[in-house]
Amino acid sequence: MSTAQRSREVRFDTAARATFEDAFGKAHPAFAATAAVDELRATQYARLDERGDVYLDYTGGGLYAESQLEEHLALLRGSVLGNPHSVNPTSSASTALVESARAAVLAFFNASPDEYACIFTPNATGALRLVGESYPFGAGGRFLATFDNHNSVNGIREFARAKGAETTYVPLEAPDLRVADGLLEAYLTDVPAGGHKLFAFPAQSNFSGVKHPLDWVAAAQQRGWHVIVDAAAFVPTSALDLSTRHPDFVPVSFYKMFGYPTGVGALLARHDALEQLHRPWFSGGTVVTANVQGDLAVPLSGHALFEDGTVNYLNIPAVEVGLRHIDRIGLGTISRRVQALGTWLLGALQSLRHSDGSPATRVYGPKRWEGRGATVAFNFLHPDGRVVDERYVDVIAAAHRISVRTGCFCNSGAGETAFSVSRETLIGAEFGEGMILDDYIRLVGMPTGGAIRVSLGLVTNFADVYRFMGFAEEFCDLGAVPPDLPPRLAC
Ligand SMILES: Cc1ncc(COP(=O)(O)O)c(C=O)c1O
């Protein structure tokens, strides 16, 4: 760090924390009302503070409480569980646990079993692939997606293309990275009649934290679209009520909500929408019967048609344990907590200045709390306005034991908008064999390999965001960064 920095006034040092925390508590009485979560953190998540970790990558993955592990382990220790594809006693025990978890998932999202099915998948990506590969795209059909989408949604365009349907993207407006008022309606309306139409958007952006309007669901359905609401980044800190909104398909990953188990997600799907899907194959678990001499394959229906092979029957019961854990804390409490901490962090980050008064950060997406969640994407800036290489940020963050995400977060479209990469910029940027991400960044002229993403969650406390700001302050008056940073291989 430079000499200039050493002479700067340090705002977020350890000694000043109590004063900041006191002022924060007074400014956010709703936060004080969530003190039970601080106690929970001290008992159930003690490993964080014991190890000195500042975990700020909740959009990447949530954290589990010790009680979740204990409850799950006790269940496994006290049971004999067999493959559910049978009727023997151990098989029936597994089936009962899986079906109980399925009912618990539907209840958690207030989804009536008469309206929705819960299909267990390996993760949100697996849920999206099920929809993409089975959707009846065809000539005259369309896949519509917002620029702001995870690549696991973008990948659906390959299924659309293979079946002759067109893909269209709804652009975002910088700097807020939202869709301009009225623009979506034009995209929903301006389509030829006939053909199956699928629209996908995230309830909350995993890049900018923007919460896109859930009113889009009904608006699209009224115009004949099926709608995927990608809720993977939304549901860890916000309530999704499927009795008031009725999207056709909702993918989620449970580890993002409560940390454990990994390897289990779900596709919540309306029964009437599921009936429109055509699976491209059959497998063990998805057929009533099949033969090899007569080319017969009689598909099962409902969730069974979409659960290939053996479901993750030992881990699925841990989903029910996790849902109970969240219910006990209350999603309202979690939302209020991350809102208070997120508002403080957003303001503090934007207030960082170099000694010459120039901004030390650039935040992508909404600068104020309204209509957003607790995911903040930004870059540090050098005093001359250049973006600080995110790989250097990784190095310094690791030295502080701070876990944040850097790069494009698998959200290409939001990244392109944030970094002003246009279609024209992309022309000629041919990605040849053997190239790595660094080559692509150079070709399209991006200022760096991506942004820094801070995301808050279940047990974030004031000390976490305060320690993060102490780290951020080190970038004020930053001189040159070392030239020997590791190459960027993939996003
Ligand atoms: C909005 C969104 N959708 C989909 C995914 C994919 O989730 P998974 O990697 O668990 O399949 C993510 C993961 O970060 C996400 O944030």
mmCIF file of C-alpha atoms in Angstrom, residues 2 4 354-360 380-386 388 475-480:
data_model
loop_
_atom_site.group_PDB
_atom_site.id
_atom_site.type_symbol
_atom_site.label_atom_id
_atom_site.label_comp_id
_atom_site.label_asym_id
_atom_site.label_seq_id
_atom_site.Cartn_x
_atom_site.Cartn_y
_atom_site.Cartn_z
ATOM 1 C CA SER A 2 1.219 3.516 -0.815
ATOM 2 C CA ALA A 4 -0.352 8.387 0.721
ATOM 3 C CA HIS A 354 -9.122 8.412 -2.181
ATOM 4 C CA SER A 355 -7.193 11.269 -0.559
ATOM 5 C CA ASP A 356 -7.814 13.431 -3.634
ATOM 6 C CA GLY A 357 -11.568 12.968 -3.187
ATOM 7 C CA SER A 358 -12.022 10.625 -6.146
ATOM 8 C CA PRO A 359 -14.267 7.559 -5.628
ATOM 9 C CA ALA A 360 -12.528 4.357 -4.542
ATOM 10 C CA PHE A 380 -12.399 -0.961 -6.469
ATOM 11 C CA LEU A 381 -10.984 1.951 -8.460
ATOM 12 C CA HIS A 382 -7.451 3.324 -8.551
ATOM 13 C CA PRO A 383 -7.188 7.082 -7.887
ATOM 14 C CA ASP A 384 -6.913 7.615 -11.682
ATOM 15 C CA GLY A 385 -10.248 5.824 -12.185
ATOM 16 C CA ARG A 386 -8.878 2.517 -13.523
ATOM 17 C CA VAL A 388 -8.419 -2.553 -9.663
ATOM 18 C CA PHE A 475 -7.770 0.045 -1.424
ATOM 19 C CA CYS A 476 -7.884 3.791 -0.904
ATOM 20 C CA ASP A 477 -4.885 5.468 -2.564
ATOM 21 C CA LEU A 478 -3.818 2.129 -3.969
ATOM 22 C CA GLY A 479 -0.685 2.256 -6.136
ATOM 23 C CA ALA A 480 0.240 -0.329 -8.761
#
